PDB file of C-alpha atoms in Angstrom:
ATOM      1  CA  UNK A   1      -0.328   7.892 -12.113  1.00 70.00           C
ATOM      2  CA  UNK A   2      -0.972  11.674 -11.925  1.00 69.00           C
ATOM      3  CA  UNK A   3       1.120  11.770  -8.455  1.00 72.00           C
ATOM      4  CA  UNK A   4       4.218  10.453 -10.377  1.00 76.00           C
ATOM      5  CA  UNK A   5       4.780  13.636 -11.377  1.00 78.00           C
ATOM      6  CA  UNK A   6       4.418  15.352  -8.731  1.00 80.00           C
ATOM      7  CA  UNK A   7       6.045  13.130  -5.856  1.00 82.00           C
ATOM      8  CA  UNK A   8       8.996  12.014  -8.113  1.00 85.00           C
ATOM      9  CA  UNK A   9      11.151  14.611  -8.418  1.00 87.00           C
ATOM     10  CA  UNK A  10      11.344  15.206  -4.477  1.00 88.00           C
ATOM     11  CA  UNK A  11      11.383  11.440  -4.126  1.00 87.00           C
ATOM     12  CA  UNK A  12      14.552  11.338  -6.539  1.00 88.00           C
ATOM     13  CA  UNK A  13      16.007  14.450  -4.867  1.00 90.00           C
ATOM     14  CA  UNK A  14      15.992  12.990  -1.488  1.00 90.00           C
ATOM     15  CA  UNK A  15      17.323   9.513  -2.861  1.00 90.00           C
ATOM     16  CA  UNK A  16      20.374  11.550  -4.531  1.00 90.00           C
ATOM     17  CA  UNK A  17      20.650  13.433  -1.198  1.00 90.00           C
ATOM     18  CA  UNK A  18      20.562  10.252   0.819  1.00 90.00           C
ATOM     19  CA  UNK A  19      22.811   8.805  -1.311  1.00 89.00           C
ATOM     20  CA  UNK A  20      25.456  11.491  -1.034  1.00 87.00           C
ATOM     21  CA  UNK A  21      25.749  11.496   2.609  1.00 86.00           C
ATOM     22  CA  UNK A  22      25.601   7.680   2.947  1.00 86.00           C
ATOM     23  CA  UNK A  23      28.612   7.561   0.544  1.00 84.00           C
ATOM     24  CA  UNK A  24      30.012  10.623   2.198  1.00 81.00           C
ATOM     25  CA  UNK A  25      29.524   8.833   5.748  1.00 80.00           C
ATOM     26  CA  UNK A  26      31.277   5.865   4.371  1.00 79.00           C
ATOM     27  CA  UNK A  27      34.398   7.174   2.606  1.00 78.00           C
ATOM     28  CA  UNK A  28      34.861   9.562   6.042  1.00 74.00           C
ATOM     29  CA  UNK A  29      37.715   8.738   8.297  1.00 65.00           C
ATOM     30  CA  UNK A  30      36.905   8.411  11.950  1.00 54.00           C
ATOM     31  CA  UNK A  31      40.245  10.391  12.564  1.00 52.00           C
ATOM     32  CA  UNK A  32      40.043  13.275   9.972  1.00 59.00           C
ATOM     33  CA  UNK A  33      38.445  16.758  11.133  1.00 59.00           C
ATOM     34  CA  UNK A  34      37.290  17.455   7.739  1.00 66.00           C
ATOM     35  CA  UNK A  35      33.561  17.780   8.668  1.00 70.00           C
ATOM     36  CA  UNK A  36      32.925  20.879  10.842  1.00 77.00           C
ATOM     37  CA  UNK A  37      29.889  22.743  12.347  1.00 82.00           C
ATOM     38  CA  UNK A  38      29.693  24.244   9.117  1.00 87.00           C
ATOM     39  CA  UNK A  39      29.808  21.461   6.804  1.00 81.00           C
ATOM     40  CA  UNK A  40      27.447  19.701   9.369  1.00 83.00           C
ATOM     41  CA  UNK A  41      24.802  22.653   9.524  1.00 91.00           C
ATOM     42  CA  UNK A  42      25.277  22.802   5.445  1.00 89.00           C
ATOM     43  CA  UNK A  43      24.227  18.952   5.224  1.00 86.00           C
ATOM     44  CA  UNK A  44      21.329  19.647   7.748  1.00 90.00           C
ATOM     45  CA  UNK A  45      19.611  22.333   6.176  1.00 94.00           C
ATOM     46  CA  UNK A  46      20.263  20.612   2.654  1.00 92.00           C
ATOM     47  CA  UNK A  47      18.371  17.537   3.681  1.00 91.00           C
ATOM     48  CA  UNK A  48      15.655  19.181   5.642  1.00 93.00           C
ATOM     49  CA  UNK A  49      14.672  20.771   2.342  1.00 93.00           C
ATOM     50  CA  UNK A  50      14.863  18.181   0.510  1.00 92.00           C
ATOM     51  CA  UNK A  51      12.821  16.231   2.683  1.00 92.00           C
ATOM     52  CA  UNK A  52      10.372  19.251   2.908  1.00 94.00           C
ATOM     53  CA  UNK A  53      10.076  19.398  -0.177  1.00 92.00           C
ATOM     54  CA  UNK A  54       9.101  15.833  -0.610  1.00 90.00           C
ATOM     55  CA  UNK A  55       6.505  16.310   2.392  1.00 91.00           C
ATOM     56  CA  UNK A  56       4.870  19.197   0.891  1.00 92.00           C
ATOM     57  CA  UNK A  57       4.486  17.141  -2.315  1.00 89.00           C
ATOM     58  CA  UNK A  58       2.910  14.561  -0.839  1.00 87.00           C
ATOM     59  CA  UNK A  59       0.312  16.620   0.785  1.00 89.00           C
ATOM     60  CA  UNK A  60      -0.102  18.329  -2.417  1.00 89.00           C
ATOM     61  CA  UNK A  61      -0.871  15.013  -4.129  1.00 85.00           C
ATOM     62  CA  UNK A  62      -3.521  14.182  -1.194  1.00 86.00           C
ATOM     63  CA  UNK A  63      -4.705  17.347  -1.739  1.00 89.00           C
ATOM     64  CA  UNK A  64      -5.256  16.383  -5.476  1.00 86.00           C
ATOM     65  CA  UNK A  65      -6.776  13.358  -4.362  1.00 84.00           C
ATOM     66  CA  UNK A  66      -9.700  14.556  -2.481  1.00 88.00           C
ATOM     67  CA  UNK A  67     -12.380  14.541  -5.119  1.00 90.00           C
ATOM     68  CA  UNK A  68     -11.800  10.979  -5.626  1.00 87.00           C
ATOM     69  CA  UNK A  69     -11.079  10.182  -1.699  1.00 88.00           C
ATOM     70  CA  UNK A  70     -14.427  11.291  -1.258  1.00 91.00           C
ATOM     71  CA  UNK A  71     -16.135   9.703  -3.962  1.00 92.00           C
ATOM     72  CA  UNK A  72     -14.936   6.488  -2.822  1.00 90.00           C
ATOM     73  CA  UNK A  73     -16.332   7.331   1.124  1.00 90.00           C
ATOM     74  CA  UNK A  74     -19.840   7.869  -0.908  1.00 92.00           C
ATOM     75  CA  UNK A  75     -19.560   5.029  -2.319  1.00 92.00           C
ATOM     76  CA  UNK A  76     -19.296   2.900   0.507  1.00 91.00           C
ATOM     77  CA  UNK A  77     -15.672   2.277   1.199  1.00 90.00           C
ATOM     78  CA  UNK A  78     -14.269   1.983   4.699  1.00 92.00           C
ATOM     79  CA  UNK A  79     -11.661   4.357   5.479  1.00 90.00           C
ATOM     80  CA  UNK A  80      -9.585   1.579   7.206  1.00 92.00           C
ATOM     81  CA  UNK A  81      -9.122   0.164   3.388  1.00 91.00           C
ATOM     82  CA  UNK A  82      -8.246   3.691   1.557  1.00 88.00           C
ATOM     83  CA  UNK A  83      -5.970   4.136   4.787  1.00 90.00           C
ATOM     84  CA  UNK A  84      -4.014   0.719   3.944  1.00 93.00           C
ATOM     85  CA  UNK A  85      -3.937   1.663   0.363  1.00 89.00           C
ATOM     86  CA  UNK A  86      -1.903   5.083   1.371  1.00 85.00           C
ATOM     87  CA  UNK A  87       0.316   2.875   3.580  1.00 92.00           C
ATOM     88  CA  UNK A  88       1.197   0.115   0.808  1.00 94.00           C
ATOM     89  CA  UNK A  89       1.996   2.746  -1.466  1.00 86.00           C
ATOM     90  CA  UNK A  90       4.685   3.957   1.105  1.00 87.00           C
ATOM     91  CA  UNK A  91       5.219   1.024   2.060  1.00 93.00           C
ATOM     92  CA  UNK A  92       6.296   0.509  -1.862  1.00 92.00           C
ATOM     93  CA  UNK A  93       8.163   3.326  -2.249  1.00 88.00           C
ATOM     94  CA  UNK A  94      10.293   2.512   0.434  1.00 89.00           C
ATOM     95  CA  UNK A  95      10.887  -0.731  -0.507  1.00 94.00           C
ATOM     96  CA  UNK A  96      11.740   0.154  -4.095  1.00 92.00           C
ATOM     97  CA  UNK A  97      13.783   3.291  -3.339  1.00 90.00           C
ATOM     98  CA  UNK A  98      15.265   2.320  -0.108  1.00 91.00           C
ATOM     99  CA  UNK A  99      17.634  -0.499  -1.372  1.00 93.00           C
ATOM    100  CA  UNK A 100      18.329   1.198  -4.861  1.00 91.00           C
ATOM    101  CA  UNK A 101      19.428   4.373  -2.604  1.00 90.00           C
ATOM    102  CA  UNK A 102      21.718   2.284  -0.558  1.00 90.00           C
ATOM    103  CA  UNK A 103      23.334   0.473  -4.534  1.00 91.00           C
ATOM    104  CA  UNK A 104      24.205   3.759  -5.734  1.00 89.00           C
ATOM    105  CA  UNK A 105      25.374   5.319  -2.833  1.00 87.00           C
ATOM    106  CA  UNK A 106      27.832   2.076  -2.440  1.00 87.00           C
ATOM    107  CA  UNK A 107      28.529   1.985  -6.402  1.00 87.00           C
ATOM    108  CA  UNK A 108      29.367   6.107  -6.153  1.00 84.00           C
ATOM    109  CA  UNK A 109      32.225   5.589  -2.848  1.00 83.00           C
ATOM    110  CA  UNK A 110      33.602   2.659  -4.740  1.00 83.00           C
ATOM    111  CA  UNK A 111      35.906   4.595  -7.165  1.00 82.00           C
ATOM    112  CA  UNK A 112      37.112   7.074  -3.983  1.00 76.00           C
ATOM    113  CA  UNK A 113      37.429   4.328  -1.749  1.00 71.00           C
ATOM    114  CA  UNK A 114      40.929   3.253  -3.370  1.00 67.00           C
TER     115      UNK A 114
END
């Protein structure tokens, strides 16, 4: 609970960024030249930050989560289990967030798409 404030932003930052371009991608005509080096650099360095930023959150919430990491490792628990509970929570995430990225990006291109 405490890392859903500090990984959701990013997370929802990214979404709308992945969002954009995959509606962006799919009103774009193969034949039009309206995407140039600049536009492409521009969407680069816009989602490298955003995905930076969603990184560094992340290792700010395991970060957070030490004391309790390695209360648990005291306590007896095998890393193998605490490492399967990181990967269903991202496992989760994407499974939540990937498909609901992919509705609104396809909901947002409808209107421009006629």
């Amino acid at each position: 609970m405490e890392e859903s404030h500090r990984v959701g932003r990013p997370l929802g930052v990214v979404c709308a960024v992945a969002s954009a371009a995959y509606a962006a991608a799919a009103l774009h005509d193969a034949d039009a030249t309206d995407f140039g080096p600049l536009s492409v650099i521009g969407a680069v360095v816009v989602a490298g930050c955003t995905v930076a930023t969603l990184l560094t959150a992340a290792v700010e919430a395991k970060h957070a989560r030490t004391d309790t990491t390695d209360a648990l490792l005291r306590l007896g628990a095998p890393p193998t289990t605490l490492r399967a509970a990181a990967a269903l929570r991202a496992g989760a995430l994407l499974a939540v967030f990937g498909p609901l990225t992919l509705v609104v990006a396809q909901l947002a291109s409808l209107p421009l798409a006629r």
